[in-house]
Amino acid sequence: MTPSSDILAEGIYQIHFEWQVFFSQLFGFAVIIWVIVKYVAPPVKKMMVKAQNDIRKQIEENEQAAARLSKAKQVYDEGMAEAKAELAQLLEDAHADAEDIVVKMREAAAAEVERVGKQGRDQIELMRRQLIRDLKADFSKQVMAHTTESVREQVQSPQIKSDAVERFLDDLQAMANTGSSGRTHTQSQWN
């Protein structure tokens, strides 16, 4: 093998270094980099900055929304706790009012029962007195009617009239015979 400056290695791989191709490719790579840096990188950089700003803005909005959400949750929790406390107080007040109403209704019912009972007892007493008065009056009328009828029957009977006249005459005769002591005894029989 002959030494050559163009051949770097010998063997199955034959690698040749060509300086013209290397410099032309290096120049082409530099031109591509320059074009990318000059024309592609600024718009990409602007888009990236814009995307970063949008993302930063979204992150800030999310943080604000999270803060608002936590504040709203706190307000909600406080509101719920306050509502539960108010509900418990309302229930307690309602139970107390219901118990007061029941007590007042029982007292009113007891007073009404007492009033109606007293009024009923007074009415019964009044009716009892009226009935006694009516019974006494009816009894007196019946007794008077019966007595009057009995006396009329006795006075109308000729036998009784003659017996009464005979008794009266006997009494007069006895009075005349006995004097003043007998007179007192005879008067007491007729009274």
PDB file of C-alpha atoms in Angstrom:
ATOM      1  CA  MET A   1       0.000   0.000   0.000  1.00  0.00           C
ATOM      2  CA  THR A   2       1.182   3.302  -0.935  1.00  0.00           C
ATOM      3  CA  PRO A   3       0.919   6.069   1.444  1.00  0.00           C
ATOM      4  CA  SER A   4      -1.447   8.716   0.314  1.00  0.00           C
ATOM      5  CA  SER A   5      -2.526  11.852   2.107  1.00  0.00           C
ATOM      6  CA  ASP A   6      -6.058  11.438   0.904  1.00  0.00           C
ATOM      7  CA  ILE A   7      -6.671   8.130   2.540  1.00  0.00           C
ATOM      8  CA  LEU A   8      -7.147   8.105   6.278  1.00  0.00           C
ATOM      9  CA  ALA A   9      -7.654   4.511   6.866  1.00  0.00           C
ATOM     10  CA  GLU A  10      -7.186   1.364   4.993  1.00  0.00           C
ATOM     11  CA  GLY A  11      -9.342  -1.558   5.106  1.00  0.00           C
ATOM     12  CA  ILE A  12     -12.808  -2.361   4.150  1.00  0.00           C
ATOM     13  CA  TYR A  13     -13.831   1.153   4.919  1.00  0.00           C
ATOM     14  CA  GLN A  14     -12.154   3.622   2.753  1.00  0.00           C
ATOM     15  CA  ILE A  15     -12.698   7.025   4.203  1.00  0.00           C
ATOM     16  CA  HIS A  16     -11.377   9.934   2.188  1.00  0.00           C
ATOM     17  CA  PHE A  17     -11.279  13.463   3.547  1.00  0.00           C
ATOM     18  CA  GLU A  18     -12.035  16.045   0.907  1.00  0.00           C
ATOM     19  CA  TRP A  19     -11.392  19.561   2.015  1.00  0.00           C
ATOM     20  CA  GLN A  20     -13.432  21.219  -0.675  1.00  0.00           C
ATOM     21  CA  VAL A  21     -16.549  19.284   0.195  1.00  0.00           C
ATOM     22  CA  PHE A  22     -15.930  19.894   3.895  1.00  0.00           C
ATOM     23  CA  PHE A  23     -15.618  23.676   3.453  1.00  0.00           C
ATOM     24  CA  SER A  24     -18.554  23.854   1.101  1.00  0.00           C
ATOM     25  CA  GLN A  25     -20.720  21.912   3.567  1.00  0.00           C
ATOM     26  CA  LEU A  26     -19.394  24.044   6.421  1.00  0.00           C
ATOM     27  CA  PHE A  27     -20.239  27.190   4.432  1.00  0.00           C
ATOM     28  CA  GLY A  28     -23.700  25.783   3.640  1.00  0.00           C
ATOM     29  CA  PHE A  29     -24.236  24.893   7.322  1.00  0.00           C
ATOM     30  CA  ALA A  30     -23.167  28.423   8.350  1.00  0.00           C
ATOM     31  CA  VAL A  31     -25.565  29.926   5.790  1.00  0.00           C
ATOM     32  CA  ILE A  32     -28.423  27.743   7.087  1.00  0.00           C
ATOM     33  CA  ILE A  33     -27.576  28.736  10.679  1.00  0.00           C
ATOM     34  CA  TRP A  34     -27.407  32.418   9.686  1.00  0.00           C
ATOM     35  CA  VAL A  35     -30.786  32.176   7.870  1.00  0.00           C
ATOM     36  CA  ILE A  36     -32.306  30.379  10.845  1.00  0.00           C
ATOM     37  CA  VAL A  37     -30.882  32.946  13.313  1.00  0.00           C
ATOM     38  CA  LYS A  38     -31.743  35.922  11.073  1.00  0.00           C
ATOM     39  CA  TYR A  39     -35.157  34.952   9.752  1.00  0.00           C
ATOM     40  CA  VAL A  40     -36.536  31.933  11.584  1.00  0.00           C
ATOM     41  CA  ALA A  41     -35.346  32.464  15.174  1.00  0.00           C
ATOM     42  CA  PRO A  42     -36.931  35.943  15.728  1.00  0.00           C
ATOM     43  CA  PRO A  43     -40.473  34.884  14.783  1.00  0.00           C
ATOM     44  CA  VAL A  44     -40.052  31.610  16.670  1.00  0.00           C
ATOM     45  CA  LYS A  45     -38.633  33.574  19.605  1.00  0.00           C
ATOM     46  CA  LYS A  46     -41.599  35.974  19.391  1.00  0.00           C
ATOM     47  CA  MET A  47     -44.005  33.067  19.261  1.00  0.00           C
ATOM     48  CA  MET A  48     -42.283  31.423  22.194  1.00  0.00           C
ATOM     49  CA  VAL A  49     -42.326  34.696  24.184  1.00  0.00           C
ATOM     50  CA  LYS A  50     -45.973  35.151  23.263  1.00  0.00           C
ATOM     51  CA  ALA A  51     -46.720  31.548  24.251  1.00  0.00           C
ATOM     52  CA  GLN A  52     -44.784  32.024  27.490  1.00  0.00           C
ATOM     53  CA  ASN A  53     -46.690  35.260  28.163  1.00  0.00           C
ATOM     54  CA  ASP A  54     -49.981  33.530  27.398  1.00  0.00           C
ATOM     55  CA  ILE A  55     -49.017  30.636  29.649  1.00  0.00           C
ATOM     56  CA  ARG A  56     -47.868  33.065  32.379  1.00  0.00           C
ATOM     57  CA  LYS A  57     -51.139  34.997  31.980  1.00  0.00           C
ATOM     58  CA  GLN A  58     -53.142  31.759  32.168  1.00  0.00           C
ATOM     59  CA  ILE A  59     -51.148  30.699  35.230  1.00  0.00           C
ATOM     60  CA  GLU A  60     -51.877  34.079  36.870  1.00  0.00           C
ATOM     61  CA  GLU A  61     -55.549  33.809  35.920  1.00  0.00           C
ATOM     62  CA  ASN A  62     -55.604  30.270  37.274  1.00  0.00           C
ATOM     63  CA  GLU A  63     -53.967  31.454  40.493  1.00  0.00           C
ATOM     64  CA  GLN A  64     -56.511  34.301  40.726  1.00  0.00           C
ATOM     65  CA  ALA A  65     -59.315  31.868  39.956  1.00  0.00           C
ATOM     66  CA  ALA A  66     -57.941  29.471  42.576  1.00  0.00           C
ATOM     67  CA  ALA A  67     -57.775  32.358  45.071  1.00  0.00           C
ATOM     68  CA  ARG A  68     -61.315  33.405  44.167  1.00  0.00           C
ATOM     69  CA  LEU A  69     -62.400  29.774  44.417  1.00  0.00           C
ATOM     70  CA  SER A  70     -60.816  29.336  47.833  1.00  0.00           C
ATOM     71  CA  LYS A  71     -62.321  32.654  48.942  1.00  0.00           C
ATOM     72  CA  ALA A  72     -65.717  31.605  47.571  1.00  0.00           C
ATOM     73  CA  LYS A  73     -65.342  28.226  49.273  1.00  0.00           C
ATOM     74  CA  GLN A  74     -64.472  29.961  52.523  1.00  0.00           C
ATOM     75  CA  VAL A  75     -67.455  32.322  52.136  1.00  0.00           C
ATOM     76  CA  TYR A  76     -69.640  29.322  51.267  1.00  0.00           C
ATOM     77  CA  ASP A  77     -68.392  27.371  54.283  1.00  0.00           C
ATOM     78  CA  GLU A  78     -68.947  30.400  56.544  1.00  0.00           C
ATOM     79  CA  GLY A  79     -72.382  30.907  55.016  1.00  0.00           C
ATOM     80  CA  MET A  80     -73.247  27.244  55.505  1.00  0.00           C
ATOM     81  CA  ALA A  81     -72.024  27.336  59.097  1.00  0.00           C
ATOM     82  CA  GLU A  82     -74.010  30.512  59.706  1.00  0.00           C
ATOM     83  CA  ALA A  83     -77.072  29.053  57.975  1.00  0.00           C
ATOM     84  CA  LYS A  84     -76.772  25.874  60.052  1.00  0.00           C
ATOM     85  CA  ALA A  85     -76.455  27.940  63.220  1.00  0.00           C
ATOM     86  CA  GLU A  86     -79.461  30.062  62.219  1.00  0.00           C
ATOM     87  CA  LEU A  87     -81.415  26.925  61.336  1.00  0.00           C
ATOM     88  CA  ALA A  88     -80.552  25.369  64.677  1.00  0.00           C
ATOM     89  CA  GLN A  89     -81.561  28.603  66.427  1.00  0.00           C
ATOM     90  CA  LEU A  90     -84.792  28.768  64.410  1.00  0.00           C
ATOM     91  CA  LEU A  91     -85.577  25.145  65.249  1.00  0.00           C
ATOM     92  CA  GLU A  92     -84.826  25.782  68.910  1.00  0.00           C
ATOM     93  CA  ASP A  93     -86.986  28.921  68.877  1.00  0.00           C
ATOM     94  CA  ALA A  94     -89.752  27.051  67.047  1.00  0.00           C
ATOM     95  CA  HIS A  95     -89.657  24.225  69.607  1.00  0.00           C
ATOM     96  CA  ALA A  96     -89.704  26.752  72.467  1.00  0.00           C
ATOM     97  CA  ASP A  97     -92.582  28.639  70.822  1.00  0.00           C
ATOM     98  CA  ALA A  98     -94.443  25.381  70.231  1.00  0.00           C
ATOM     99  CA  GLU A  99     -93.982  24.381  73.856  1.00  0.00           C
ATOM    100  CA  ASP A 100     -95.162  27.835  74.981  1.00  0.00           C
ATOM    101  CA  ILE A 101     -98.181  27.581  72.699  1.00  0.00           C
ATOM    102  CA  VAL A 102     -98.990  24.094  74.014  1.00  0.00           C
ATOM    103  CA  VAL A 103     -98.681  25.325  77.623  1.00  0.00           C
ATOM    104  CA  LYS A 104    -100.859  28.362  76.890  1.00  0.00           C
ATOM    105  CA  MET A 105    -103.402  26.228  75.027  1.00  0.00           C
ATOM    106  CA  ARG A 106    -103.528  23.780  77.951  1.00  0.00           C
ATOM    107  CA  GLU A 107    -103.953  26.638  80.410  1.00  0.00           C
ATOM    108  CA  ALA A 108    -106.650  28.199  78.219  1.00  0.00           C
ATOM    109  CA  ALA A 109    -108.356  24.807  77.830  1.00  0.00           C
ATOM    110  CA  ALA A 110    -108.191  24.196  81.591  1.00  0.00           C
ATOM    111  CA  ALA A 111    -109.605  27.669  82.254  1.00  0.00           C
ATOM    112  CA  GLU A 112    -112.341  27.085  79.677  1.00  0.00           C
ATOM    113  CA  VAL A 113    -113.147  23.668  81.177  1.00  0.00           C
ATOM    114  CA  GLU A 114    -113.304  25.247  84.631  1.00  0.00           C
ATOM    115  CA  ARG A 115    -115.494  28.093  83.333  1.00  0.00           C
ATOM    116  CA  VAL A 116    -117.835  25.724  81.492  1.00  0.00           C
ATOM    117  CA  GLY A 117    -117.932  23.393  84.500  1.00  0.00           C
ATOM    118  CA  LYS A 118    -118.746  26.278  86.864  1.00  0.00           C
ATOM    119  CA  GLN A 119    -121.353  27.582  84.464  1.00  0.00           C
ATOM    120  CA  GLY A 120    -122.842  24.069  84.196  1.00  0.00           C
ATOM    121  CA  ARG A 121    -122.863  23.633  87.990  1.00  0.00           C
ATOM    122  CA  ASP A 122    -124.490  27.057  88.380  1.00  0.00           C
ATOM    123  CA  GLN A 123    -127.044  26.163  85.719  1.00  0.00           C
ATOM    124  CA  ILE A 124    -127.753  22.816  87.414  1.00  0.00           C
ATOM    125  CA  GLU A 125    -128.119  24.544  90.810  1.00  0.00           C
ATOM    126  CA  LEU A 126    -130.451  27.123  89.277  1.00  0.00           C
ATOM    127  CA  MET A 127    -132.516  24.394  87.607  1.00  0.00           C
ATOM    128  CA  ARG A 128    -132.582  22.384  90.866  1.00  0.00           C
ATOM    129  CA  ARG A 129    -133.858  25.413  92.787  1.00  0.00           C
ATOM    130  CA  GLN A 130    -136.434  26.140  90.096  1.00  0.00           C
ATOM    131  CA  LEU A 131    -137.536  22.500  90.115  1.00  0.00           C
ATOM    132  CA  ILE A 132    -137.830  22.506  93.929  1.00  0.00           C
ATOM    133  CA  ARG A 133    -139.841  25.729  93.740  1.00  0.00           C
ATOM    134  CA  ASP A 134    -142.069  24.290  91.037  1.00  0.00           C
ATOM    135  CA  LEU A 135    -142.490  21.015  92.947  1.00  0.00           C
ATOM    136  CA  LYS A 136    -143.332  22.907  96.153  1.00  0.00           C
ATOM    137  CA  ALA A 137    -145.851  25.045  94.300  1.00  0.00           C
ATOM    138  CA  ASP A 138    -147.379  21.993  92.594  1.00  0.00           C
ATOM    139  CA  PHE A 139    -147.396  20.076  95.849  1.00  0.00           C
ATOM    140  CA  SER A 140    -149.030  22.990  97.660  1.00  0.00           C
ATOM    141  CA  LYS A 141    -151.634  23.306  94.935  1.00  0.00           C
ATOM    142  CA  GLN A 142    -152.288  19.568  95.011  1.00  0.00           C
ATOM    143  CA  VAL A 143    -152.515  19.524  98.810  1.00  0.00           C
ATOM    144  CA  MET A 144    -154.796  22.566  98.791  1.00  0.00           C
ATOM    145  CA  ALA A 145    -156.940  21.075  96.038  1.00  0.00           C
ATOM    146  CA  HIS A 146    -157.112  17.733  97.809  1.00  0.00           C
ATOM    147  CA  THR A 147    -157.788  19.358 101.163  1.00  0.00           C
ATOM    148  CA  THR A 148    -160.388  21.646  99.651  1.00  0.00           C
ATOM    149  CA  GLU A 149    -162.039  18.728  97.943  1.00  0.00           C
ATOM    150  CA  SER A 150    -161.916  16.631 101.118  1.00  0.00           C
ATOM    151  CA  VAL A 151    -163.354  19.473 103.196  1.00  0.00           C
ATOM    152  CA  ARG A 152    -166.064  20.119 100.617  1.00  0.00           C
ATOM    153  CA  GLU A 153    -166.970  16.455 100.565  1.00  0.00           C
ATOM    154  CA  GLN A 154    -167.077  16.398 104.333  1.00  0.00           C
ATOM    155  CA  VAL A 155    -169.043  19.623 104.573  1.00  0.00           C
ATOM    156  CA  GLN A 156    -171.458  18.563 101.847  1.00  0.00           C
ATOM    157  CA  SER A 157    -172.262  15.269 103.542  1.00  0.00           C
ATOM    158  CA  PRO A 158    -175.508  15.521 105.617  1.00  0.00           C
ATOM    159  CA  GLN A 159    -174.222  13.054 108.186  1.00  0.00           C
ATOM    160  CA  ILE A 160    -171.104  15.081 108.839  1.00  0.00           C
ATOM    161  CA  LYS A 161    -173.086  18.319 109.049  1.00  0.00           C
ATOM    162  CA  SER A 162    -175.430  16.833 111.656  1.00  0.00           C
ATOM    163  CA  ASP A 163    -172.471  15.312 113.576  1.00  0.00           C
ATOM    164  CA  ALA A 164    -170.668  18.658 113.568  1.00  0.00           C
ATOM    165  CA  VAL A 165    -173.789  20.491 114.759  1.00  0.00           C
ATOM    166  CA  GLU A 166    -174.379  17.900 117.484  1.00  0.00           C
ATOM    167  CA  ARG A 167    -170.780  18.073 118.622  1.00  0.00           C
ATOM    168  CA  PHE A 168    -170.935  21.851 118.682  1.00  0.00           C
ATOM    169  CA  LEU A 169    -174.112  21.771 120.737  1.00  0.00           C
ATOM    170  CA  ASP A 170    -172.600  19.176 123.083  1.00  0.00           C
ATOM    171  CA  ASP A 171    -169.582  21.369 123.522  1.00  0.00           C
ATOM    172  CA  LEU A 172    -171.751  24.400 124.237  1.00  0.00           C
ATOM    173  CA  GLN A 173    -173.718  22.491 126.783  1.00  0.00           C
ATOM    174  CA  ALA A 174    -170.576  21.162 128.395  1.00  0.00           C
ATOM    175  CA  MET A 175    -169.194  24.660 128.536  1.00  0.00           C
ATOM    176  CA  ALA A 176    -172.266  25.965 130.117  1.00  0.00           C
ATOM    177  CA  ASN A 177    -172.186  23.214 132.767  1.00  0.00           C
ATOM    178  CA  THR A 178    -168.474  23.274 133.573  1.00  0.00           C
ATOM    179  CA  GLY A 179    -167.588  26.919 133.596  1.00  0.00           C
ATOM    180  CA  SER A 180    -164.427  28.667 132.587  1.00  0.00           C
ATOM    181  CA  SER A 181    -161.962  25.702 132.913  1.00  0.00           C
ATOM    182  CA  GLY A 182    -163.915  23.675 130.460  1.00  0.00           C
ATOM    183  CA  ARG A 183    -164.224  26.648 128.138  1.00  0.00           C
ATOM    184  CA  THR A 184    -160.443  26.850 127.725  1.00  0.00           C
ATOM    185  CA  HIS A 185    -160.257  23.122 126.963  1.00  0.00           C
ATOM    186  CA  THR A 186    -163.114  23.336 124.425  1.00  0.00           C
ATOM    187  CA  GLN A 187    -161.610  26.346 122.662  1.00  0.00           C
ATOM    188  CA  SER A 188    -158.345  24.564 122.249  1.00  0.00           C
ATOM    189  CA  GLN A 189    -160.101  21.681 120.473  1.00  0.00           C
ATOM    190  CA  TRP A 190    -161.593  24.041 117.924  1.00  0.00           C
ATOM    191  CA  ASN A 191    -158.335  25.836 117.217  1.00  0.00           C
TER     192      ASN A 191
END
